[in-house]
XYZ file of C-alpha atoms in Angstrom:
668
model
C -16.817 1.206 -14.906
C -14.508 4.287 -14.573
C -12.689 3.200 -11.582
C -10.645 6.458 -10.589
C -13.427 8.511 -10.373
C -15.301 6.132 -8.049
C -12.210 6.163 -5.842
C -11.908 9.841 -5.646
C -15.540 10.013 -4.702
C -14.715 7.817 -2.189
C -12.049 9.904 -1.000
C -13.794 12.031 0.036
C -15.585 9.972 2.040
C -14.384 8.440 5.381
C -11.938 6.419 6.164
C -13.998 2.973 5.917
C -15.476 3.283 3.020
C -11.761 4.052 1.544
C -10.953 0.832 3.224
C -14.039 -1.077 1.557
C -13.185 0.183 -1.795
C -9.447 -1.417 -1.057
C -10.792 -4.598 -0.478
C -13.397 -4.304 -3.494
C -10.317 -4.160 -6.320
C -8.545 -6.628 -4.106
C -10.954 -8.794 -4.645
C -11.739 -7.792 -8.437
C -7.846 -8.179 -9.008
C -7.714 -11.826 -7.988
C -11.073 -12.820 -9.930
C -9.369 -12.033 -12.742
C -6.771 -13.614 -11.485
C -8.169 -16.617 -10.791
C -9.959 -16.727 -14.132
C -6.767 -16.783 -16.544
C -4.109 -19.374 -17.069
C -3.882 -21.876 -15.567
C 0.866 -23.794 -14.598
C 0.630 -26.979 -12.914
C 3.609 -27.443 -11.177
C 4.351 -31.040 -12.142
C 4.026 -29.672 -16.276
C 7.600 -28.074 -15.027
C 8.702 -30.782 -13.041
C 7.912 -31.102 -9.566
C 7.804 -33.985 -7.950
C 5.523 -33.817 -4.899
C 6.655 -36.745 -3.216
C 8.447 -35.258 -0.106
C 11.371 -35.947 -0.878
C 13.169 -35.010 -4.128
C 13.788 -30.867 -3.766
C 10.817 -29.094 -5.728
C 12.296 -25.179 -5.638
C 13.147 -25.095 -9.323
C 9.981 -26.417 -10.646
C 8.116 -24.710 -9.003
C 9.891 -21.234 -9.442
C 9.984 -21.716 -13.014
C 6.101 -21.893 -12.916
C 5.627 -18.709 -11.262
C 8.821 -16.846 -13.372
C 7.038 -19.021 -16.903
C 3.010 -17.598 -15.446
C 5.186 -13.752 -14.357
C 6.620 -13.559 -17.794
C 3.355 -14.112 -19.287
C 1.585 -11.565 -17.448
C 0.150 -13.647 -14.389
C -1.422 -16.591 -14.072
C -2.408 -19.654 -11.064
C 0.732 -21.850 -10.109
C -1.117 -24.559 -9.387
C -0.220 -27.352 -6.444
C -1.884 -30.423 -6.706
C -2.694 -33.636 -4.354
C 0.924 -33.744 -3.063
C 4.311 -33.198 -0.285
C 6.735 -30.462 -2.055
C 9.933 -29.720 -0.518
C 11.516 -26.482 -1.534
C 14.528 -24.047 -0.402
C 12.326 -21.306 -0.517
C 9.928 -19.858 -3.698
C 9.869 -16.125 -4.667
C 6.270 -14.990 -5.896
C 5.976 -12.042 -8.336
C 3.657 -9.814 -10.043
C 0.230 -11.113 -10.290
C 0.282 -14.949 -9.837
C -1.988 -16.385 -7.463
C -0.157 -19.928 -5.672
C -3.094 -21.925 -5.094
C -2.103 -25.162 -2.639
C -5.032 -27.339 -3.198
C -6.808 -29.841 -1.032
C -4.627 -32.822 0.354
C -1.537 -30.266 -1.312
C 1.864 -29.351 1.174
C 4.395 -27.125 0.253
C 6.721 -27.949 2.568
C 10.064 -26.399 3.919
C 13.076 -28.284 3.475
C 15.160 -29.255 7.170
C 18.311 -28.413 5.661
C 20.058 -24.896 5.783
C 22.121 -25.147 2.918
C 18.709 -26.081 0.557
C 17.484 -22.425 1.364
C 17.903 -19.445 -0.661
C 19.242 -16.203 0.386
C 17.755 -13.084 0.214
C 18.082 -9.128 1.194
C 15.222 -6.922 1.100
C 16.947 -3.810 1.307
C 14.496 -3.012 4.159
C 14.862 -0.118 6.328
C 13.751 -2.947 8.966
C 15.460 -4.606 12.332
C 14.140 -7.676 11.008
C 16.662 -7.805 8.384
C 19.539 -8.957 11.352
C 17.613 -12.051 11.688
C 15.648 -13.103 8.436
C 17.237 -14.183 4.803
C 15.634 -17.530 4.652
C 11.823 -18.012 3.959
C 9.346 -20.687 2.425
C 7.527 -18.675 0.033
C 8.476 -14.723 -0.220
C 8.129 -12.237 -2.518
C 9.692 -8.058 -2.731
C 8.001 -5.613 -4.365
C 5.169 -7.562 -6.262
C 2.008 -6.226 -6.683
C -1.609 -8.467 -7.183
C -0.064 -11.448 -5.250
C -2.253 -13.841 -3.414
C -2.116 -17.287 -1.881
C -4.834 -19.593 -1.904
C -6.298 -23.429 -1.254
C -7.019 -25.477 1.167
C -3.797 -27.400 1.473
C -0.786 -26.193 3.823
C 2.047 -24.614 4.110
C 4.687 -26.608 6.375
C 7.747 -25.055 7.441
C 9.417 -27.931 9.675
C 9.912 -26.705 12.943
C 8.678 -29.061 15.181
C 11.318 -31.553 13.352
C 14.480 -29.694 12.410
C 15.249 -26.017 13.520
C 15.039 -26.587 17.082
C 18.410 -24.379 18.257
C 17.454 -21.181 17.964
C 20.500 -19.084 17.760
C 21.488 -17.002 15.460
C 17.976 -16.708 14.519
C 18.700 -15.746 11.088
C 19.388 -19.859 10.576
C 15.830 -20.489 10.977
C 13.828 -20.081 8.046
C 10.355 -17.700 7.633
C 7.619 -19.687 6.748
C 6.068 -16.413 4.619
C 7.393 -12.701 3.787
C 6.232 -10.462 1.842
C 8.336 -7.221 1.847
C 7.098 -3.756 -0.116
C 4.125 -5.498 -1.689
C 0.713 -4.070 -2.877
C -2.424 -5.810 -3.502
C -1.920 -9.258 -1.572
C -4.344 -11.886 -0.752
C -3.956 -14.401 1.225
C -7.107 -16.745 1.961
C -8.348 -20.435 3.318
C -4.094 -21.635 3.649
C -2.953 -23.379 6.455
C 0.265 -22.540 7.720
C 1.880 -24.586 9.871
C 5.294 -25.104 12.314
C 6.819 -22.403 11.281
C 10.691 -22.385 11.856
C 10.987 -18.555 12.783
C 8.362 -16.171 12.736
C 5.077 -17.500 10.422
C 4.014 -14.798 8.513
C 5.672 -11.671 7.978
C 4.110 -8.690 6.079
C 6.678 -5.999 5.797
C 5.945 -2.270 4.229
C 3.277 -3.895 2.761
C -0.328 -2.363 1.079
C -3.901 -3.471 0.329
C -3.789 -6.639 2.179
C -6.801 -9.605 3.350
C -5.781 -12.404 5.150
C -9.149 -14.555 5.231
C -9.372 -17.647 6.714
C -6.402 -18.728 7.348
C -5.799 -21.544 9.863
C -1.804 -20.843 11.707
C -0.404 -23.359 14.106
C 2.916 -23.388 15.997
C 3.690 -26.131 18.690
C 7.222 -24.329 19.354
C 8.148 -21.541 20.696
C 11.378 -19.371 20.687
C 10.438 -16.559 18.115
C 7.636 -18.667 16.427
C 5.338 -15.130 16.109
C 2.193 -16.230 14.248
C 0.592 -13.470 11.825
C 3.615 -10.335 11.902
C 1.717 -6.922 10.317
C 5.104 -5.133 10.184
C 4.761 -1.101 9.090
C 1.849 -2.038 6.936
C -0.780 0.299 5.862
C -4.515 -0.614 5.238
C -5.040 -4.840 5.816
C -7.670 -6.644 6.888
C -7.073 -9.516 8.889
C -10.732 -11.927 9.293
C -12.325 -14.880 10.142
C -8.521 -16.777 10.970
C -7.641 -19.388 13.404
C -4.097 -18.930 15.116
C -2.870 -20.812 17.545
C 0.869 -19.963 19.038
C 3.412 -20.770 21.381
C 5.136 -17.391 20.582
C 2.669 -14.306 19.921
C 0.223 -14.690 18.161
C -1.127 -11.638 15.907
C 1.533 -8.755 15.995
C 1.652 -5.528 15.054
C 4.995 -4.140 14.444
C 6.421 -1.082 13.317
C 10.435 -2.752 12.857
C 11.549 0.720 10.515
C 10.664 4.246 9.905
C 7.369 3.782 8.292
C 3.592 3.424 10.387
C 1.616 0.748 11.165
C -1.812 2.061 10.239
C -5.397 1.222 9.019
C -5.309 -1.774 10.147
C -8.484 -4.325 10.689
C -8.401 -6.870 12.782
C -11.836 -9.081 13.188
C -13.838 -12.455 13.261
C -10.309 -14.303 15.072
C -9.622 -16.887 17.161
C -6.726 -17.047 19.387
C -4.172 -19.125 21.557
C -1.051 -18.562 22.654
C 1.600 -19.441 25.605
C 2.229 -15.709 25.051
C 1.038 -12.451 24.046
C -2.555 -13.050 21.972
C -3.089 -10.160 20.079
C -0.043 -7.686 20.505
C 1.226 -3.555 19.243
C 4.344 -4.105 19.719
C 7.322 -4.249 21.075
C 8.464 -3.339 17.849
C 7.809 0.366 17.833
C 9.830 2.540 15.631
C 7.874 3.745 13.106
C 4.360 3.872 15.754
C 0.602 3.092 15.140
C -2.525 4.518 13.741
C -5.549 3.943 13.245
C -6.180 0.223 14.603
C -9.253 -1.661 15.161
C -10.003 -4.902 16.403
C -13.250 -6.629 16.985
C -15.474 -9.831 16.986
C -12.356 -11.881 18.126
C -11.692 -14.659 20.864
C -8.626 -15.449 22.959
C -7.689 -17.967 25.369
C -5.823 -20.123 26.861
C -2.913 -17.813 27.322
C -1.651 -18.619 31.108
C 1.308 -16.254 30.632
C 1.424 -13.042 29.436
C -1.515 -10.809 28.528
C -4.309 -11.526 25.907
C -4.624 -7.880 24.638
C -0.788 -6.240 24.830
C -0.437 -2.706 23.940
C 2.726 -0.882 23.814
C 5.337 2.141 22.435
C 8.302 1.519 23.880
C 11.250 3.308 21.074
C 10.158 6.599 20.611
C 7.073 6.973 17.522
C 3.427 7.451 18.361
C 0.239 5.188 19.346
C -2.949 6.670 18.181
C -6.763 5.923 17.623
C -6.743 2.138 18.628
C -10.415 0.773 19.056
C -11.094 -2.378 20.461
C -14.278 -4.175 21.244
C -16.684 -7.244 21.288
C -13.958 -9.010 22.771
C -13.731 -12.418 24.483
C -11.468 -14.142 26.374
C -11.210 -17.236 29.064
C -8.586 -18.852 30.856
C -5.952 -15.734 29.711
C -3.700 -14.967 32.673
C -3.571 -10.701 32.528
C -6.465 -9.425 30.347
C -5.265 -6.351 28.975
C -1.576 -4.846 28.680
C -0.999 -1.015 27.645
C 2.291 0.942 28.402
C 4.501 3.490 27.280
C 7.673 2.789 27.776
C 11.466 4.400 27.276
C 13.934 1.872 25.719
C 14.049 4.160 22.585
C 15.946 1.493 20.980
C 16.578 2.260 17.281
C 15.357 0.467 14.614
C 19.147 0.415 12.788
C 22.703 1.481 13.145
C 24.213 4.670 13.307
C 20.458 5.933 14.520
C 19.068 7.431 17.820
C 15.881 7.902 19.600
C 15.516 11.962 20.061
C 11.545 11.738 21.434
C 9.418 9.906 24.357
C 6.107 7.752 22.516
C 2.738 9.580 22.713
C 0.330 7.087 23.802
C -3.155 8.419 23.069
C -6.905 7.972 22.043
C -7.269 4.468 23.111
C -10.588 2.680 23.733
C -11.979 -0.657 24.850
C -15.712 -1.655 24.322
C -17.628 -4.973 25.227
C -14.851 -6.960 26.512
C -15.671 -10.075 28.594
C -12.984 -12.070 30.484
C -13.271 -15.394 32.438
C -10.802 -17.239 34.929
C -8.095 -14.106 34.688
C -5.162 -14.229 36.865
C -3.215 -11.188 37.257
C -4.334 -7.781 37.014
C -4.705 -5.415 34.080
C -2.118 -2.781 33.945
C -1.985 0.447 32.099
C 0.787 2.530 33.071
C 2.836 4.833 31.878
C 5.994 7.012 32.441
C 6.367 9.038 35.392
C 7.877 11.570 32.905
C 5.055 11.641 30.438
C 1.428 9.992 31.056
C -0.574 7.871 28.515
C -3.980 10.282 27.474
C -7.881 9.542 26.794
C -8.521 6.511 27.945
C -12.455 4.792 27.793
C -13.143 1.631 28.601
C -17.168 0.363 28.768
C -18.820 -2.223 29.244
C -16.406 -4.359 30.545
C -16.904 -7.669 32.803
C -14.015 -10.216 34.233
C -13.734 -13.090 36.752
C -10.509 -14.385 38.831
C -9.783 -17.525 39.944
C -6.242 -18.477 42.006
C -5.784 -15.233 43.442
C -2.239 -14.440 44.353
C -1.279 -15.029 47.601
C 1.424 -12.411 48.507
C 3.225 -10.709 49.988
C 2.605 -7.490 48.254
C 4.210 -4.812 47.461
C 3.231 -1.624 48.663
C 1.923 1.423 46.558
C 4.454 3.860 46.983
C 7.366 1.080 46.055
C 6.516 -0.279 42.800
C 9.366 0.185 40.504
C 8.884 2.640 37.502
C 11.026 0.175 34.883
C 10.986 2.486 32.177
C 13.110 0.987 30.208
C 12.893 -2.432 30.583
C 11.726 -5.215 28.341
C 7.623 -4.564 28.696
C 5.422 -7.071 29.548
C 2.623 -7.639 31.505
C 4.832 -8.977 34.179
C 6.684 -6.052 33.985
C 5.975 -5.069 37.710
C 6.312 -8.777 38.553
C 3.196 -10.681 40.016
C 2.619 -8.827 43.190
C 0.563 -5.556 42.600
C -1.632 -4.705 45.439
C -4.447 -4.905 43.434
C -6.416 -8.112 41.813
C -8.452 -6.428 38.606
C -6.997 -3.022 37.181
C -3.450 -1.401 38.396
C -3.670 2.370 36.579
C -0.713 4.651 36.481
C 0.274 8.219 35.036
C -2.338 8.405 33.329
C -4.283 11.352 32.054
C -8.010 11.728 31.004
C -8.891 7.975 31.610
C -13.007 7.135 32.050
C -13.738 3.867 32.823
C -17.727 2.768 32.850
C -20.028 -0.277 33.484
C -17.103 -2.184 34.789
C -18.344 -5.786 36.883
C -15.288 -7.881 38.538
C -15.976 -10.115 40.376
C -13.563 -13.123 42.071
C -14.526 -17.046 42.686
C -11.949 -17.008 45.627
C -11.107 -14.143 48.163
C -8.981 -11.407 47.070
C -6.355 -9.836 49.920
C -6.350 -6.358 47.783
C -8.997 -3.765 46.460
C -9.652 -4.573 42.231
C -8.335 -0.989 41.376
C -5.407 0.907 42.448
C -4.960 3.971 40.341
C -2.166 5.931 41.020
C -0.603 9.555 38.861
C -3.962 10.212 37.135
C -5.586 13.588 35.563
C -9.132 13.148 35.394
C -10.569 10.199 36.357
C -14.266 9.434 35.192
C -16.011 6.254 36.940
C -19.522 5.235 36.593
C -21.592 2.446 36.977
C -18.447 -0.135 39.120
C -19.543 -3.488 40.203
C -16.573 -5.672 42.448
C -16.023 -8.273 45.091
C -14.194 -6.566 47.944
C -12.894 -8.659 51.144
C -10.546 -6.166 52.671
C -11.797 -5.508 56.507
C -12.256 -1.627 55.166
C -13.978 -2.482 51.559
C -12.838 -0.375 49.043
C -13.421 -1.045 45.873
C -10.596 1.624 45.322
C -7.502 2.407 46.328
C -6.631 5.941 44.767
C -3.244 8.243 45.057
C -1.826 11.217 43.325
C -5.385 11.755 41.683
C -6.298 15.054 40.139
C -9.893 15.130 39.627
C -12.222 12.810 39.885
C -16.041 12.262 39.210
C -17.563 9.106 40.375
C -20.927 8.038 40.142
C -22.917 4.568 40.791
C -20.723 2.229 42.690
C -22.116 -1.420 43.726
C -20.105 -2.918 46.698
C -20.345 -6.466 46.872
C -19.657 -8.943 50.212
C -21.568 -6.731 52.554
C -18.589 -3.569 52.697
C -19.747 -0.026 52.429
C -16.547 1.957 52.062
C -16.309 2.582 48.192
C -12.685 3.801 48.367
C -9.157 4.459 50.057
C -7.883 7.525 49.764
C -4.726 8.771 50.398
C -4.977 12.259 51.724
C -2.991 15.216 51.036
C -2.179 14.288 47.512
C -5.388 14.047 46.462
C -7.656 17.241 44.884
C -10.791 17.683 43.253
C -12.212 14.628 44.494
C -16.445 14.104 43.314
C -18.447 11.193 44.485
C -22.029 10.473 44.512
C -24.958 7.484 44.143
C -23.506 4.737 45.726
C -24.684 1.988 46.365
C -24.659 2.075 50.399
C -23.414 5.820 50.739
C -20.543 7.243 50.000
C -18.104 6.779 52.691
C -14.501 6.978 51.979
C -11.848 5.509 53.874
C -8.639 8.125 54.706
C -5.358 7.274 55.155
C -2.036 9.257 55.357
C -0.336 9.583 51.923
C 2.110 7.838 51.614
C 5.816 8.964 50.342
C 7.046 7.890 47.138
C 10.159 6.150 46.561
C 11.941 7.143 44.199
C 12.044 3.724 42.113
C 14.575 4.584 39.390
C 16.180 1.930 38.217
C 20.149 1.121 38.748
C 19.652 -2.152 37.350
C 18.720 -1.958 33.721
C 17.435 -6.121 33.586
C 15.272 -7.085 31.439
C 12.926 -10.074 31.400
C 13.492 -12.381 29.347
C 11.992 -16.543 28.614
C 14.109 -19.786 28.252
C 12.759 -21.888 26.078
C 10.352 -24.248 27.798
C 8.264 -20.626 29.490
C 10.328 -20.088 32.687
C 10.374 -17.077 33.781
C 14.052 -15.800 34.844
C 15.527 -12.319 35.738
C 18.954 -12.200 33.694
C 20.569 -8.468 33.591
C 21.685 -8.437 29.896
C 23.368 -5.029 30.480
C 26.791 -3.941 31.381
C 25.881 -1.256 33.722
C 28.421 1.697 34.534
C 26.991 4.449 37.261
C 27.496 8.055 37.556
C 25.723 10.164 40.648
C 26.174 13.363 41.391
C 26.407 15.768 43.993
C 24.401 18.424 45.902
C 20.784 18.553 46.515
C 18.376 21.019 47.773
C 15.504 20.906 49.886
C 12.561 20.759 46.885
C 14.388 17.944 45.725
C 14.169 14.839 46.555
C 17.418 13.356 44.700
C 21.150 15.153 44.310
C 21.524 16.578 41.087
C 23.270 19.135 38.632
C 22.524 21.889 36.957
C 23.113 22.098 33.723
C 23.581 25.762 33.323
C 26.768 24.930 33.551
C 28.350 21.299 31.133
C 29.032 17.967 32.791
C 32.044 15.813 31.632
C 31.951 12.195 32.219
C 33.864 9.302 30.832
C 33.008 5.805 30.569
C 35.045 3.507 28.922
C 33.200 1.059 25.909
C 33.055 -3.051 28.221
C 29.714 -4.267 25.888
C 29.919 -7.143 23.576
C 31.316 -6.429 19.680
C 28.546 -6.485 18.071
C 26.330 -4.526 21.009
C 25.385 -0.823 21.183
C 26.264 1.120 23.867
C 23.137 3.952 25.190
C 23.669 6.750 27.902
C 20.683 7.269 29.837
C 20.617 10.620 32.162
C 17.871 11.054 34.816
C 17.205 14.212 34.294
C 14.496 16.440 34.474
C 12.903 19.947 32.895
C 12.015 23.046 35.378
C 10.412 25.051 33.213
C 8.954 22.382 31.077
C 5.791 24.023 29.902
C 7.881 27.242 28.489
C 7.202 28.094 25.224
C 9.819 30.280 24.685
C 13.001 28.307 25.140
C 14.484 25.112 23.548
C 15.023 22.704 25.947
C 17.582 19.873 24.853
C 20.044 18.148 26.413
C 22.563 18.059 24.246
C 25.016 15.085 24.018
C 29.273 15.577 22.602
C 31.617 12.670 22.526
C 34.201 11.557 19.308
C 32.401 15.112 17.469
C 29.167 13.759 17.563
C 26.216 15.873 18.702
C 23.595 13.867 19.883
C 20.218 15.830 21.261
C 16.704 14.479 22.998
C 13.859 16.988 24.090
C 13.465 17.167 28.027
C 9.756 18.403 28.059
C 8.454 16.489 31.499
C 8.987 18.856 34.549
C 9.411 15.488 36.745
C 12.035 13.179 37.179
C 12.596 10.774 34.217
C 14.671 9.340 31.988
C 16.094 10.746 28.727
C 17.980 7.996 25.857
C 20.461 8.276 24.116
C 21.768 4.905 21.771
C 25.234 6.310 20.382
C 25.389 6.702 16.491
C 29.080 6.287 16.650
C 29.910 3.056 16.550
C 32.999 3.005 19.523
C 35.400 0.067 19.450
C 34.932 -2.236 22.542
C 37.662 -1.409 25.261
C 37.847 2.278 24.475
C 37.815 5.415 26.953
C 35.136 7.898 25.667
C 34.638 11.443 27.664
C 31.535 12.568 26.818
C 30.378 16.272 27.711
C 26.470 16.751 28.609
C 24.803 20.485 27.785
C 21.664 22.466 27.112
C 20.829 25.302 24.812
C 19.254 27.229 28.205
C 19.432 26.566 31.588
C 16.612 24.855 33.154
C 17.873 21.015 32.509
C 18.670 18.940 36.229
C 20.629 15.762 35.944
C 21.034 13.397 38.412
C 22.168 10.107 37.351
C 24.135 8.459 34.099
C 24.097 5.085 33.027
C 26.178 3.430 30.401
C 24.240 0.568 28.847
C 24.702 -1.550 26.144
C 21.503 -3.119 23.196
C 22.115 -6.106 22.059
C 20.196 -4.602 17.741
C 20.288 -8.321 16.572
C 17.764 -9.518 19.489
C 14.184 -10.227 18.393
C 11.534 -9.110 20.059
């Protein structure tokens, strides 16, 4: 067959067909490998008694097969202890039933590899039970086990680099991982970094210990299929990352069962390269007591576009959905900085069911930049164990733009029990059913700062005296119809009058009764102490300020501005003393707005000058919001640095400046 001609023909069709063809080529390639010569590791001196170190023997079998053009490297029944083996082109590592590839319990047994990859993960990964870099046509198969020894050893969590990954494949093409069991990794379990054309099919992955022991990490990859797999992890289970400048794109996850103590299926928080064309379907998510079933976020300046999630069943999940556009803007390597805020758009949820949820789903953009184009259709959630309060008022929910993003970002006391939606433009919700097994003290829905909200066929349990299905504030454009309120209540919406406009409500089960209340004045809840939420090893949540903050506030205000500010038509000069730890990286954070952000004629860059360096960030927003610039030049601790803030034109106002410190070596 002329495969080149066939590939060109299919490329003219849609992307799904191309994915199918890529999978076909991988299957063809591995079928050829399966029929090639077999290299039994015992023929090269492997003992397989769980005591002898078999690294050298297994590597010799791999190298011999590679020199012969490829083949199957076979592990027959037995337990083969290693300090890391490297796969090479055209190698099928086949771990037969009854065989275990066991990571050594001794750090000194491990080979250290430097992938030279442009990724943050190189900071905390150089030891692996199985490793490959730049290999083509490789596979790991069989009914056997790869065991990381992480349940009995490697319990000291820091420094993380001392704990081996179970598998890392870097810059590999045409990869297949099938039927294998991956157990008890000492660090991340299976890390696919910058790989292309990957199929993961029928694996079972289980970790019983937390502390950075993710399940499957798909990082800056292109064309990946994950299917028919079971992932049970104490840390994040199936994670899409972009820890370098490569986009994680064309990813399909389907027919998986996922359980975790953290987030089940997650995009982010490593989001330097961005995400495009992601499909997640036909998965079951169970027993997620702390965080979220679906976590979706971009917080480091990159795009997140075209995410389709469908046919998901959840049970005993704390928060069903967490969607976040954030402004951490952490660079993926030293000497770099992030000059833009991320864009999050084109996300659809279809046929989602959650039983026994605890906390509301959260969808939140930034005060300065909205998430856009969200569709939710056929969404059903039942709730248990309501939060008893006290509840924060709708106008007092903090922005938390730059803190670590998770379902805990706004605390547990949100004034809604099913959905908190803020700073979104173009969101459509239809065929939504919300129920609760216990009396809830708040509204099912809260919408704030929404442009173009469409609601249709919404059913919900309401328990408050006003009976409203949703609380609305700062809404510009609402089309709503077909509401069904339970428990005998008649009010459809509670609306803050004077800050909502273009409201159209019709066809409710008991009429279109609206409870209008006075508008609440927004409190300007810009973070003054930028703390992050971190988890200790036993899962207890603790809020700890991990960045040292210097605060600088300017004087002067106008009647139309709620904050004091300085007009950058004249440069602003400030001085800070660098006081962070030697391994930390300073980041300057500016509370800034652009009076004319819609003007296409002006180049509205905030310019930071210091020590002969110039850095820029484009301020595209006309509401107060954070811009952050990580210093690209290394500054010695104890130095006093003079900074100048200026702009190319005169439309930027600046109200606050903070200096904080990022730990670029900390893993997400």
